Short mmCIF file of C-alpha atoms and ligand atoms in Angstrom, two decimals:
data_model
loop_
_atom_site.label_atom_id
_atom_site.label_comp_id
_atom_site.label_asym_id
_atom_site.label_seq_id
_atom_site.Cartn_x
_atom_site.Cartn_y
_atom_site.Cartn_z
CA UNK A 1 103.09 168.94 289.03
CA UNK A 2 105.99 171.70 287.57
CA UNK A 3 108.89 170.28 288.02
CA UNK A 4 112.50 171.57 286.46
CA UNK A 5 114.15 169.20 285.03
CA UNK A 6 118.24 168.78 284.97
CA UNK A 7 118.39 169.80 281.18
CA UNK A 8 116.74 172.94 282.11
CA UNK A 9 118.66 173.66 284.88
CA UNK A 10 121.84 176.29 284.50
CA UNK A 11 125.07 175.58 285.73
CA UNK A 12 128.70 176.81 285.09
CA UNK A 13 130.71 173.61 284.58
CA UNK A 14 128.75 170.71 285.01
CA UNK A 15 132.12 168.69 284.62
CA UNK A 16 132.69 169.90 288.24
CA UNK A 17 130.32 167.61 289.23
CA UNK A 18 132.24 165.06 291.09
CA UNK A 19 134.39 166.99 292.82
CA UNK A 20 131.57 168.95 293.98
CA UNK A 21 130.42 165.82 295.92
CA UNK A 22 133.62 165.11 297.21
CA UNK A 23 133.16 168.86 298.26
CA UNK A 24 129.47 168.41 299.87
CA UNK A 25 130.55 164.64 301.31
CA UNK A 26 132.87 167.02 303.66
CA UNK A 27 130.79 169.50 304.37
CA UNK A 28 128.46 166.93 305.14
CA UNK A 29 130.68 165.57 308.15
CA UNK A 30 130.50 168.63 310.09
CA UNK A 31 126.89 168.97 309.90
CA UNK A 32 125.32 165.96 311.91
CA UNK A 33 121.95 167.42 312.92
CA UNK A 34 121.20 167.67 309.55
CA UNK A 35 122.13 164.50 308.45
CA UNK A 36 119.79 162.91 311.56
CA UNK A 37 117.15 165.23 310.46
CA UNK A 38 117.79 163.60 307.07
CA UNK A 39 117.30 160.28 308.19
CA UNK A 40 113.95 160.67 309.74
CA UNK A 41 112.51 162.39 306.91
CA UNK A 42 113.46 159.91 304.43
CA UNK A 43 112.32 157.29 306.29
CA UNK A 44 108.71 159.61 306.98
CA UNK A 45 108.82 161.60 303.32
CA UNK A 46 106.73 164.74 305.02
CA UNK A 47 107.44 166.57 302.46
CA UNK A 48 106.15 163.92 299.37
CA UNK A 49 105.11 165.87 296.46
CA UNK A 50 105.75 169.41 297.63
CA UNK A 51 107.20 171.84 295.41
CA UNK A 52 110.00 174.04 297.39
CA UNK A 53 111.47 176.79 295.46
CA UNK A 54 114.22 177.86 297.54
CA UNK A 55 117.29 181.01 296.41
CA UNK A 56 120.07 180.52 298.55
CA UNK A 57 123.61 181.06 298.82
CA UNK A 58 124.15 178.15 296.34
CA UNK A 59 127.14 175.95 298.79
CA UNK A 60 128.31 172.49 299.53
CA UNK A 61 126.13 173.17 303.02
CA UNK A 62 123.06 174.37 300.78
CA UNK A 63 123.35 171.57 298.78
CA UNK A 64 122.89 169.07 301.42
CA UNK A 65 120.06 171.18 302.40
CA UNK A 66 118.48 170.53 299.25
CA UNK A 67 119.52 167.03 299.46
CA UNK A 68 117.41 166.64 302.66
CA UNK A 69 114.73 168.21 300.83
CA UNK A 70 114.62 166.17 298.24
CA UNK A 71 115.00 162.89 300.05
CA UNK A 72 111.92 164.20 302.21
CA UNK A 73 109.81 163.66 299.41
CA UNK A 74 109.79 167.26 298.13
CA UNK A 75 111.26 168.36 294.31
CA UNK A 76 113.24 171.34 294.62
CA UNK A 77 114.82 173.97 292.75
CA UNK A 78 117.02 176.37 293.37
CA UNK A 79 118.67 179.38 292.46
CA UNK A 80 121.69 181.52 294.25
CA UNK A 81 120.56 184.32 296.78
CA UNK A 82 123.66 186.49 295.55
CA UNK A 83 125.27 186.62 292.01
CA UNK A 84 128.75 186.21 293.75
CA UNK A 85 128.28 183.17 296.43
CA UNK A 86 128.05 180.57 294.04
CA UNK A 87 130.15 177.49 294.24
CA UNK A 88 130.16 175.99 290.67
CA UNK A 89 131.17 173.04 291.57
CA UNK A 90 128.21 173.03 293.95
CA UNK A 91 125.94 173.52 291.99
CA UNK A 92 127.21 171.24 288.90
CA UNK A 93 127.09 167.89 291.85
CA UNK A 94 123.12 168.91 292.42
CA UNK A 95 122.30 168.83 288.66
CA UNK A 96 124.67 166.22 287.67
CA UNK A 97 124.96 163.64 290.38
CA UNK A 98 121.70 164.11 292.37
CA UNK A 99 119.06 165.39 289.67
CA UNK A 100 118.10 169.08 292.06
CA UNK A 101 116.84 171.95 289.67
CA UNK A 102 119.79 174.06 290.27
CA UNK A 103 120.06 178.04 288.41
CA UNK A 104 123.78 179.45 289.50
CA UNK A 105 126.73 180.63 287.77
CA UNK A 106 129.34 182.81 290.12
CA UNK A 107 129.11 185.95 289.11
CA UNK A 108 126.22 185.68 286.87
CA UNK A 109 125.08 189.51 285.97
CA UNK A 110 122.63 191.38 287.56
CA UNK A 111 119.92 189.84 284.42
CA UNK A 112 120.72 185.86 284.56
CA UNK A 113 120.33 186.38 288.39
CA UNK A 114 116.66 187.66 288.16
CA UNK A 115 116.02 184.90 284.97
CA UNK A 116 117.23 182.15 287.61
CA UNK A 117 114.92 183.84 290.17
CA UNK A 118 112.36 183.20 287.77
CA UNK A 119 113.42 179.64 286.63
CA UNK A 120 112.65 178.94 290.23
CA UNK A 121 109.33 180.69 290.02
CA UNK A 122 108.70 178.96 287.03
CA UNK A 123 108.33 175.95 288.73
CA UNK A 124 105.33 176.79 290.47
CA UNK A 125 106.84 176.52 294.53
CA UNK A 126 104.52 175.69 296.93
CA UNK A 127 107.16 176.48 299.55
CA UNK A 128 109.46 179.38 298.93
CA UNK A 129 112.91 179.67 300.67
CA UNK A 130 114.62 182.95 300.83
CA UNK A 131 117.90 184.38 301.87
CA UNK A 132 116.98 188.51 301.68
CA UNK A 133 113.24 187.62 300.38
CA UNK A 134 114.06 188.38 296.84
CA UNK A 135 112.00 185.27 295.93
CA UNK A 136 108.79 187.11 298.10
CA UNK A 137 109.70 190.03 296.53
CA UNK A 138 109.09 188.80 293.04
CA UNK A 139 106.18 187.18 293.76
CA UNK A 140 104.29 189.81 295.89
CA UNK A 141 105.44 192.43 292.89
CA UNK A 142 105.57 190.79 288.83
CA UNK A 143 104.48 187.39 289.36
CA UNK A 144 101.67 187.32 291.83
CA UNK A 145 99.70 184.74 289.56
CA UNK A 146 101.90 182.21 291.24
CA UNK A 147 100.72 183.12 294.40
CA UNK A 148 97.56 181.00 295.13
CA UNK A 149 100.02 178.09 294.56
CA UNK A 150 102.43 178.84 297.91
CA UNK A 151 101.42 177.57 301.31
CA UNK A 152 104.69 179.19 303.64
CA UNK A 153 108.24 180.05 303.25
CA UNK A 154 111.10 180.53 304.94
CA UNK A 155 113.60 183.43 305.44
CA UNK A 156 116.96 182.65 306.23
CA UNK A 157 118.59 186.19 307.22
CA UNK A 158 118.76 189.25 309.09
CA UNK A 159 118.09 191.76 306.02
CA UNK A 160 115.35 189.53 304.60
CA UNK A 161 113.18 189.51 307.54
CA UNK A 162 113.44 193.23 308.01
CA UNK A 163 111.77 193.21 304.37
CA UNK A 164 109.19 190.73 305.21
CA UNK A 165 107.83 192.37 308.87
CA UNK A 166 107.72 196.00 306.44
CA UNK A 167 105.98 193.85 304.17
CA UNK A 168 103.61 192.86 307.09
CA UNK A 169 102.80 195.96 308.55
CA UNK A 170 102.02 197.17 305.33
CA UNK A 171 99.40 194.30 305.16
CA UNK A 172 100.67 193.20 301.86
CA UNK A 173 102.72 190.05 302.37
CA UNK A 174 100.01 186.75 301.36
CA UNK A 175 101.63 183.97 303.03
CA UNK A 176 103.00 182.99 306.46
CA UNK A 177 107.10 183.30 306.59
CA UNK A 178 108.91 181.29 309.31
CA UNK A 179 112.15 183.46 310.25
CA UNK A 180 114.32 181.47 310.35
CA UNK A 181 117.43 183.51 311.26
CA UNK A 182 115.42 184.59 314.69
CA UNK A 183 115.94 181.37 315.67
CA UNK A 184 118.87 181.08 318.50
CA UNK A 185 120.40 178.15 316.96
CA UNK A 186 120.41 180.09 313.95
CA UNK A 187 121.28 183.90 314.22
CA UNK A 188 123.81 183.54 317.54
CA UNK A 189 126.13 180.95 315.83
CA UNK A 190 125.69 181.16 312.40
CA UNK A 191 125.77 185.23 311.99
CA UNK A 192 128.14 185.38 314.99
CA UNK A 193 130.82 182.55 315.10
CA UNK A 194 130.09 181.78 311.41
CA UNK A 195 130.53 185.23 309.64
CA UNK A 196 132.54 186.30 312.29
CA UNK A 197 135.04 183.82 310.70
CA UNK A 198 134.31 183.39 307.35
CA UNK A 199 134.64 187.02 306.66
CA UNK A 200 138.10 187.26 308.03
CA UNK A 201 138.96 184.07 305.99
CA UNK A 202 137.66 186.34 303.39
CA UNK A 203 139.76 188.76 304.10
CA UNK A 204 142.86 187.13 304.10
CA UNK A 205 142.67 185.08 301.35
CA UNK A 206 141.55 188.32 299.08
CA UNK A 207 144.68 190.18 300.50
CA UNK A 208 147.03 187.87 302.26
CA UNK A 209 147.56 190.80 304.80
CA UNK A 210 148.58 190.94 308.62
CA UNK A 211 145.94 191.48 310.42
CA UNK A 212 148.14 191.88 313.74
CA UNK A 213 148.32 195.66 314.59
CA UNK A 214 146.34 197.27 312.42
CA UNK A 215 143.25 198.88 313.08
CA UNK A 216 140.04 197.42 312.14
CA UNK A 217 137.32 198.98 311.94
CA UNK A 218 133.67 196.80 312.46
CA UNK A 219 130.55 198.92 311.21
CA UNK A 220 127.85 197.37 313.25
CA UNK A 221 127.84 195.42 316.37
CA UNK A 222 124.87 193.15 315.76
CA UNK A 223 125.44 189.35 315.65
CA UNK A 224 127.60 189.59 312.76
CA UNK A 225 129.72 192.39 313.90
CA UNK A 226 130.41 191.06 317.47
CA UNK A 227 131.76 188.07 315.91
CA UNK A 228 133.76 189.31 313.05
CA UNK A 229 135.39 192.61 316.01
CA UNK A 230 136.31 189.46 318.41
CA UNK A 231 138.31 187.54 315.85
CA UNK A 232 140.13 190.92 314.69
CA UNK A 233 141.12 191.34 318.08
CA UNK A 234 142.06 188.17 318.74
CA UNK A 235 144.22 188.64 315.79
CA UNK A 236 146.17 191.09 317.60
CA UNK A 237 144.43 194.02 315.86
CA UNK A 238 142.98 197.47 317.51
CA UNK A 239 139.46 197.50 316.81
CA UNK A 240 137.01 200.37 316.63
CA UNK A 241 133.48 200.05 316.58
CA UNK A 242 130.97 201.83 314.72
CA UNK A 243 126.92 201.98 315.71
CA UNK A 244 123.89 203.87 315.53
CA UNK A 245 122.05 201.67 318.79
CA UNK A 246 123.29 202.89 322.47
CA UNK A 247 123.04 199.88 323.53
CA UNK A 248 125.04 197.96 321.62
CA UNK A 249 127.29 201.04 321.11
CA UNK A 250 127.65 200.06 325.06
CA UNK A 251 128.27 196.30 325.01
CA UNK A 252 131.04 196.94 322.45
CA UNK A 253 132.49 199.76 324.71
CA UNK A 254 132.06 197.30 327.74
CA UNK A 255 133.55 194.59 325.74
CA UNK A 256 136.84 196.65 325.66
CA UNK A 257 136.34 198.64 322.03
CA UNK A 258 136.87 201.94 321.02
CA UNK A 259 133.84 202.78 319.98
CA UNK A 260 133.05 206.19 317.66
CA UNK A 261 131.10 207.52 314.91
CA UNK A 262 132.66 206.71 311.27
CA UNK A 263 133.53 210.20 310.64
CA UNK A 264 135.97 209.78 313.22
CA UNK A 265 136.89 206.14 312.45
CA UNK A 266 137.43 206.88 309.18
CA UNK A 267 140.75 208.56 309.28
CA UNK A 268 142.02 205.85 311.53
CA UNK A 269 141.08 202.40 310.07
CA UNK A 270 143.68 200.42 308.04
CA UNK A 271 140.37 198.00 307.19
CA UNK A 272 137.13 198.73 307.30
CA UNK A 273 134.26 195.97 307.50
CA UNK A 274 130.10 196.66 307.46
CA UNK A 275 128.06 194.41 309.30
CA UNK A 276 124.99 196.47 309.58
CA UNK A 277 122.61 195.34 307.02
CA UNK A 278 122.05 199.31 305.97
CA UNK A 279 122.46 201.59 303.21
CA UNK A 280 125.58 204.02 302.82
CA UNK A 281 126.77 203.37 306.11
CA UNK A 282 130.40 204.15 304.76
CA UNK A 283 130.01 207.17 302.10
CA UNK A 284 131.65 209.57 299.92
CA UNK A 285 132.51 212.04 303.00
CA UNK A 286 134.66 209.19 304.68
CA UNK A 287 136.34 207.61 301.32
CA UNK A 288 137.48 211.81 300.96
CA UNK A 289 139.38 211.20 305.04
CA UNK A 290 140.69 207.19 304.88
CA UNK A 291 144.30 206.84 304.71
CA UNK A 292 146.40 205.60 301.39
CA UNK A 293 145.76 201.97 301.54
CA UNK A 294 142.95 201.25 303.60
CA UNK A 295 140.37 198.18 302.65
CA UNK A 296 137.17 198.56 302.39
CA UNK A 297 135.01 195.38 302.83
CA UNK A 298 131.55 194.18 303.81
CA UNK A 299 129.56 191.09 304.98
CA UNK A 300 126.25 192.29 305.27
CA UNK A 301 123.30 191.39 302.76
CA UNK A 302 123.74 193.70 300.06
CA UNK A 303 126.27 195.71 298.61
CA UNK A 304 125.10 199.22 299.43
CA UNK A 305 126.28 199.21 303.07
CA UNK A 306 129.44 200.59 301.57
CA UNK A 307 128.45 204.01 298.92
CA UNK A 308 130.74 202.29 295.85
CA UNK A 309 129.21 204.95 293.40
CA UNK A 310 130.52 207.78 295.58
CA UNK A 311 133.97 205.56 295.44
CA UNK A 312 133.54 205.33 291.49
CA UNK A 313 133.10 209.00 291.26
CA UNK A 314 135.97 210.34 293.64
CA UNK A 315 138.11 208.27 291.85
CA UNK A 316 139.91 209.01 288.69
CA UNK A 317 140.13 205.20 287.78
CA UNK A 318 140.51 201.66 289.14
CA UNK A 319 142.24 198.28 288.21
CA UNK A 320 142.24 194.80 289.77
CA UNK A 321 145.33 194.41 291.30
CA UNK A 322 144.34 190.08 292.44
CA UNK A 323 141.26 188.47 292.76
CA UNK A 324 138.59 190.53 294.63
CA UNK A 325 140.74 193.56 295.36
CA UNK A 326 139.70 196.32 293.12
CA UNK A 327 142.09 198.81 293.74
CA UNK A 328 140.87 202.87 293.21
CA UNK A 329 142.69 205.53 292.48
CA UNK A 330 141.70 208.32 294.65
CA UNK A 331 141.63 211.93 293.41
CA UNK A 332 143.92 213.26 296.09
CA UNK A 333 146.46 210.79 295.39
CA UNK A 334 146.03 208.37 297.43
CA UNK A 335 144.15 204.48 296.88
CA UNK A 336 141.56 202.42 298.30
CA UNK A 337 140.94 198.67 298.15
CA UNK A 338 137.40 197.99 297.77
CA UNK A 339 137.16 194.07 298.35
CA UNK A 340 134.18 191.56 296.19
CA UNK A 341 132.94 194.59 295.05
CA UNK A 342 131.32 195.57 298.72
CA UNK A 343 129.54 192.14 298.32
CA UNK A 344 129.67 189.51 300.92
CA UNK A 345 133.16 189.08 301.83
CA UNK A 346 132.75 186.10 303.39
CA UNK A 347 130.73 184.23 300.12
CA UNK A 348 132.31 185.56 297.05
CA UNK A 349 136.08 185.55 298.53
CA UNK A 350 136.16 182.87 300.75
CA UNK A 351 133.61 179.64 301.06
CA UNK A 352 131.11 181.00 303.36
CA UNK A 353 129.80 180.06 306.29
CA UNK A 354 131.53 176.61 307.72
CA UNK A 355 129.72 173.64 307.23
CA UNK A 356 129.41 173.12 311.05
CA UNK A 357 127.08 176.35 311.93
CA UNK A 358 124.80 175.99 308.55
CA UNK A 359 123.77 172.81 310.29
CA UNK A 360 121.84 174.36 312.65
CA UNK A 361 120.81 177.14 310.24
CA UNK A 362 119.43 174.49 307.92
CA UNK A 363 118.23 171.97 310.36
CA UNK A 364 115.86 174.93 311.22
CA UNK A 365 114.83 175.58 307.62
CA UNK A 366 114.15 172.03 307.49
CA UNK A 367 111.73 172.09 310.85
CA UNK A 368 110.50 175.02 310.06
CA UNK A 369 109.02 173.92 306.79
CA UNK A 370 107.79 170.22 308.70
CA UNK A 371 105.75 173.34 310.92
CA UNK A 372 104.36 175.34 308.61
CA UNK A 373 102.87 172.46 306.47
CA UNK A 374 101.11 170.91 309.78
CA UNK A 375 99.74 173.67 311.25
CA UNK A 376 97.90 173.79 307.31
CA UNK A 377 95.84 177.14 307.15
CA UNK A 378 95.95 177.95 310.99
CA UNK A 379 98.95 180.63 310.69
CA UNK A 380 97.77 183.92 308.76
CA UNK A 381 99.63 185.68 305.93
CA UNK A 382 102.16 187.14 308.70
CA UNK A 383 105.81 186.43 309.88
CA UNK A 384 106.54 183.88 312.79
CA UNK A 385 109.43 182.87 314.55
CA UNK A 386 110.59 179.15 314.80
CA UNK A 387 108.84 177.41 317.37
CA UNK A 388 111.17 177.39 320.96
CA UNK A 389 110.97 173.64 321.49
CA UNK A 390 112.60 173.43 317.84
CA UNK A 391 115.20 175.53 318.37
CA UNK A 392 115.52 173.77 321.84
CA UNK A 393 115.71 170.71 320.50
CA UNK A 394 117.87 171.25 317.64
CA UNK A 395 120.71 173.23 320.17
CA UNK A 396 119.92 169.43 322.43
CA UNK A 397 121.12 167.68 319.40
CA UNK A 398 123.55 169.95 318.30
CA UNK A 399 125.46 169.12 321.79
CA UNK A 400 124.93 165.41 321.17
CA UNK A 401 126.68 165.23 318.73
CA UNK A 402 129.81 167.70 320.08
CA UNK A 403 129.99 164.47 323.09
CA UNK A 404 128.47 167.02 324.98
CA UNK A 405 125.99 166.70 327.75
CA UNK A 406 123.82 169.11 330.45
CA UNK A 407 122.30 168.88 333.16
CA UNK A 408 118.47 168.16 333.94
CA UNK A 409 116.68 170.21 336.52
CA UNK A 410 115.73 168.15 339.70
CA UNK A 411 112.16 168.36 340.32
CA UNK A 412 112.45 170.58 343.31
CA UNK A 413 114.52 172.79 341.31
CA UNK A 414 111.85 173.18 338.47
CA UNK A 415 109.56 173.87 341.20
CA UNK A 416 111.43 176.16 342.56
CA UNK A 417 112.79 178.42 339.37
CA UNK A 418 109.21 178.54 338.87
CA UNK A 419 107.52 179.98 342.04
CA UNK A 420 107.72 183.46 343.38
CA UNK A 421 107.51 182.91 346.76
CA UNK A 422 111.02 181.59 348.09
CA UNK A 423 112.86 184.77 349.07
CA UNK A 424 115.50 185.18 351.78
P1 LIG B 501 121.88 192.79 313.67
O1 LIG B 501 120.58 193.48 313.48
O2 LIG B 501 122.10 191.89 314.84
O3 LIG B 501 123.09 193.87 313.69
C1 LIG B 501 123.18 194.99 312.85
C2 LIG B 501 123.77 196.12 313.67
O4 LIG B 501 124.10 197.21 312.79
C3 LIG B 501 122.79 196.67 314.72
O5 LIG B 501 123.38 196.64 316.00
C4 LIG B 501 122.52 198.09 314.24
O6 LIG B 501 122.31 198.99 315.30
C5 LIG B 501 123.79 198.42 313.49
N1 LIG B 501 123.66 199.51 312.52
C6 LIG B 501 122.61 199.81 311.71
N2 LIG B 501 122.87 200.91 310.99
C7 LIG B 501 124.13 201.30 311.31
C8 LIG B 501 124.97 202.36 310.89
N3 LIG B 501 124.56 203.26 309.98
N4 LIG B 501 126.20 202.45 311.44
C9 LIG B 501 126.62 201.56 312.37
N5 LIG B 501 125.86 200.54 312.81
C10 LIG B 501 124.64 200.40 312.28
O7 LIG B 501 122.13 191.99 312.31
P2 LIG B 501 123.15 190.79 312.02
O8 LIG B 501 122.47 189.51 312.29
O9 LIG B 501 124.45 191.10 312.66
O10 LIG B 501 123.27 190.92 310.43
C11 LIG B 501 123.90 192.04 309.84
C12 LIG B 501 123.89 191.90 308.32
O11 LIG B 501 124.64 190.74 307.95
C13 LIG B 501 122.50 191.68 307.71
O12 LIG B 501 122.45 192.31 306.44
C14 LIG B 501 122.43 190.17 307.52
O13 LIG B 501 121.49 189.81 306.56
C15 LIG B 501 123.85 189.88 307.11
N6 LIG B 501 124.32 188.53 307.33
C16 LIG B 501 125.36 188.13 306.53
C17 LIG B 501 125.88 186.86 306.66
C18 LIG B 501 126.99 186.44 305.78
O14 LIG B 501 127.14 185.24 305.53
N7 LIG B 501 127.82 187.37 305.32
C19 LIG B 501 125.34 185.89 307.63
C20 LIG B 501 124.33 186.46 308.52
C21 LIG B 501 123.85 187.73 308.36
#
């Protein structure tokens, strides 16, 4: 078995360590569904001898993730999903203080990023877990020698499993995927209450700004963008939202936005946030309209929602005026803030997601891998959603443990939600 050992893992600060755990211990609190998940697996060790390679956002909630893992039985190692969402001290507690593989520095260049990829890959995962299927990526593309080794994986967000289904129709991805984020216990509290707070805690702590009357404008009204427009306005700002899909263009209209295209918004916004998971979606036509002193910001995957080198080139220089505000000097005069360098806002500003939505996003990783190894070679090279009685149960427990309780259908009731012939 290829297992990486603590020596060879990379770390920023290992001397972090213990205040790291302090760090996860808290985390740990506010994520109890994990923690009972924990206990059952330790006890059962379904996971004894597997190899999991998994690149996420390396966090105090990831890391008791991989805790879990590990005390399931399986060795892990892992790697950061972004070079930016690294918590050192994170990542220093796995190594140090409970021997997980661990590859992360914040703000590791774009070249230690892909060598950690590959420490990961080096150790031979039978189980990869991805957050934007970078890890797939790798594997489907330069090392596909390491492919007869993997059984299933795992793909924890919205952008990733767009890659994964094109990799599917395409007929080229060689192992089953569990989405992950399509599970409801996953993408409608931990895109949508999670990142609709964490970016704004982003936000404020990169710029310390009033959020009350200005205008914020929310590119994208998916699950992240719904959350992150209703905390705005519940900040007391005006909010303007930005889409390409009617329908949601609708719910946000109905919901009591403005809602317009972002050649109009752009003259108006005093912030501007992408939450659309696409490419360019504010470019060089709308820096060339934005006020003096609007923000630019995003929180989906990757940081091309927001054209930076059509920023860099109307720009006749830029300076960092505090931590994650790169200020640029337009050439007509006037500047724009471009925060964490259009990369999540909510990760490399703030400390991600809270604790108390990754449980459920995690609990789910965890099920989903329990799945995937019992239903052995019955799923096909294709990508699945989490089962519904998982994500059932895991909102049940979820509830539990908030001291809060529903109802159970009577009989007659089941009976009757079911049949099609009671009628007026
Ligand atoms: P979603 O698919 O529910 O929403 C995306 C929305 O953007 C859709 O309504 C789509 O119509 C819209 N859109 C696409 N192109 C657009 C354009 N050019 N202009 C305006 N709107 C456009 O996706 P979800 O779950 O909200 O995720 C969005 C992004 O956030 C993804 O990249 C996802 O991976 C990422 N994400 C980030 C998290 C974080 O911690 N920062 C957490 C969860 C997701």
């Amino acid at each position: 078995m290829t297992v990486a050992t603590k020596s060879q893992s990379d770390v920023a600060d290992r001397s972090l360590a213990d205040a790291g755990s302090r760090r996860v211990e808290w985390a740990g609190r506010e994520m109890p569904v994990l923690a009972s998940i924990r206990k059952r697996v330790a006890a059962e060790q379904p996971f004894k001898g597997l190899r999991i390679g998994a690149c996420l956002h390396v966090t105090t909630e990831t890391a008791n993730l991989a805790i879990t893992l590990r005390d399931a039985g399986a060795s892990v190692a892992l790697c950061a999903s972004n070079p930016l969402s690294t918590q050192d001290d994170a990542a220093a507690a796995l190594v140090q203080n409970e021997g997980i593989a661990t590859f992360a520095r914040k703000g590791e260049d774009r070249e230690t990023y892909y060598r950690h990829i590959e420490a990961v890959l080096d150790t031979k995962p039978q189980i990869t877990m991805d957050d934007g299927a970078d890890v797939v990526t790798l594997l489907h593309t330069t090392r596909k020698d390491l492919l007869p080794n993997v059984k299933g994986g795992t793909e924890e967000t919205t952008t990733g499993v767009i890659r994964l289904r094109a990799m599917a129709a395409e007929g080229v991805l060689a192992y089953p995927i569990i989405a992950v984020n399509e599970a409801r216990t996953k993408h409608m509290f931990d895109n949508q209450y999670g990142t609709g707070q964490s970016a704004i805690d982003g936000l404020l702590r990169a710029t310390n700004i009033l959020i009350a009357g200005k205008t914020a404008v929310v590119c994208g009204y998916g699950w992240v963008g719904r959350g992150v427009a209703s905390r705005f306005r519940g900040m007391g700002a005006i909010v303007i939202v930005v889409e390409v899909d009617p329908l949601r263009g609708l719910e946000a209209a109905m919901d009591g936005y403005q809602v317009m295209p972002i050649a109009d918004a752009a003259s108006r916004g005093d912030i501007f946030l992408t939450t659309t998971g696409n490419l360019n979606v504010i470019g060089g036509q709308h820096f060339a309209c934005m006020k003096d002193g609007a923000i630019v910001a995003n929180a989906g995957h990757f940081n091309d929602e927001i054209e930076i080198p059509a920023l860099e080139k109307q720009s006749k220089g830029k300076r960092t005026i505090r931590p994650f505000v790169e200020e640029y000097s337009h050439e007509s005069g006037k500047k724009i803030f471009l925060l964490a360098e259009g990369r999540l806002l909510n990760h490399a500003a703030a400390e991600a997601n809270p604790a108390a939505v990754m449980d459920m996003s995690f609990a789910n990783q965890v099920l989903a891998i329990e799945y995937l190894l019992n239903q052995g070679s019955g799923l096909k090279p294709d990508v699945y959603p989490v089962p519904a009685d998982l994500d059932a149960l895991i909102a049940r427990l979820k509830l539990e443990a908030m001291g809060m309780r529903i109802d159970t259908m009577t009989d007659a009731q089941r009976t009757y939600s079911q049949s099609w012939k009671a009628g007026t």
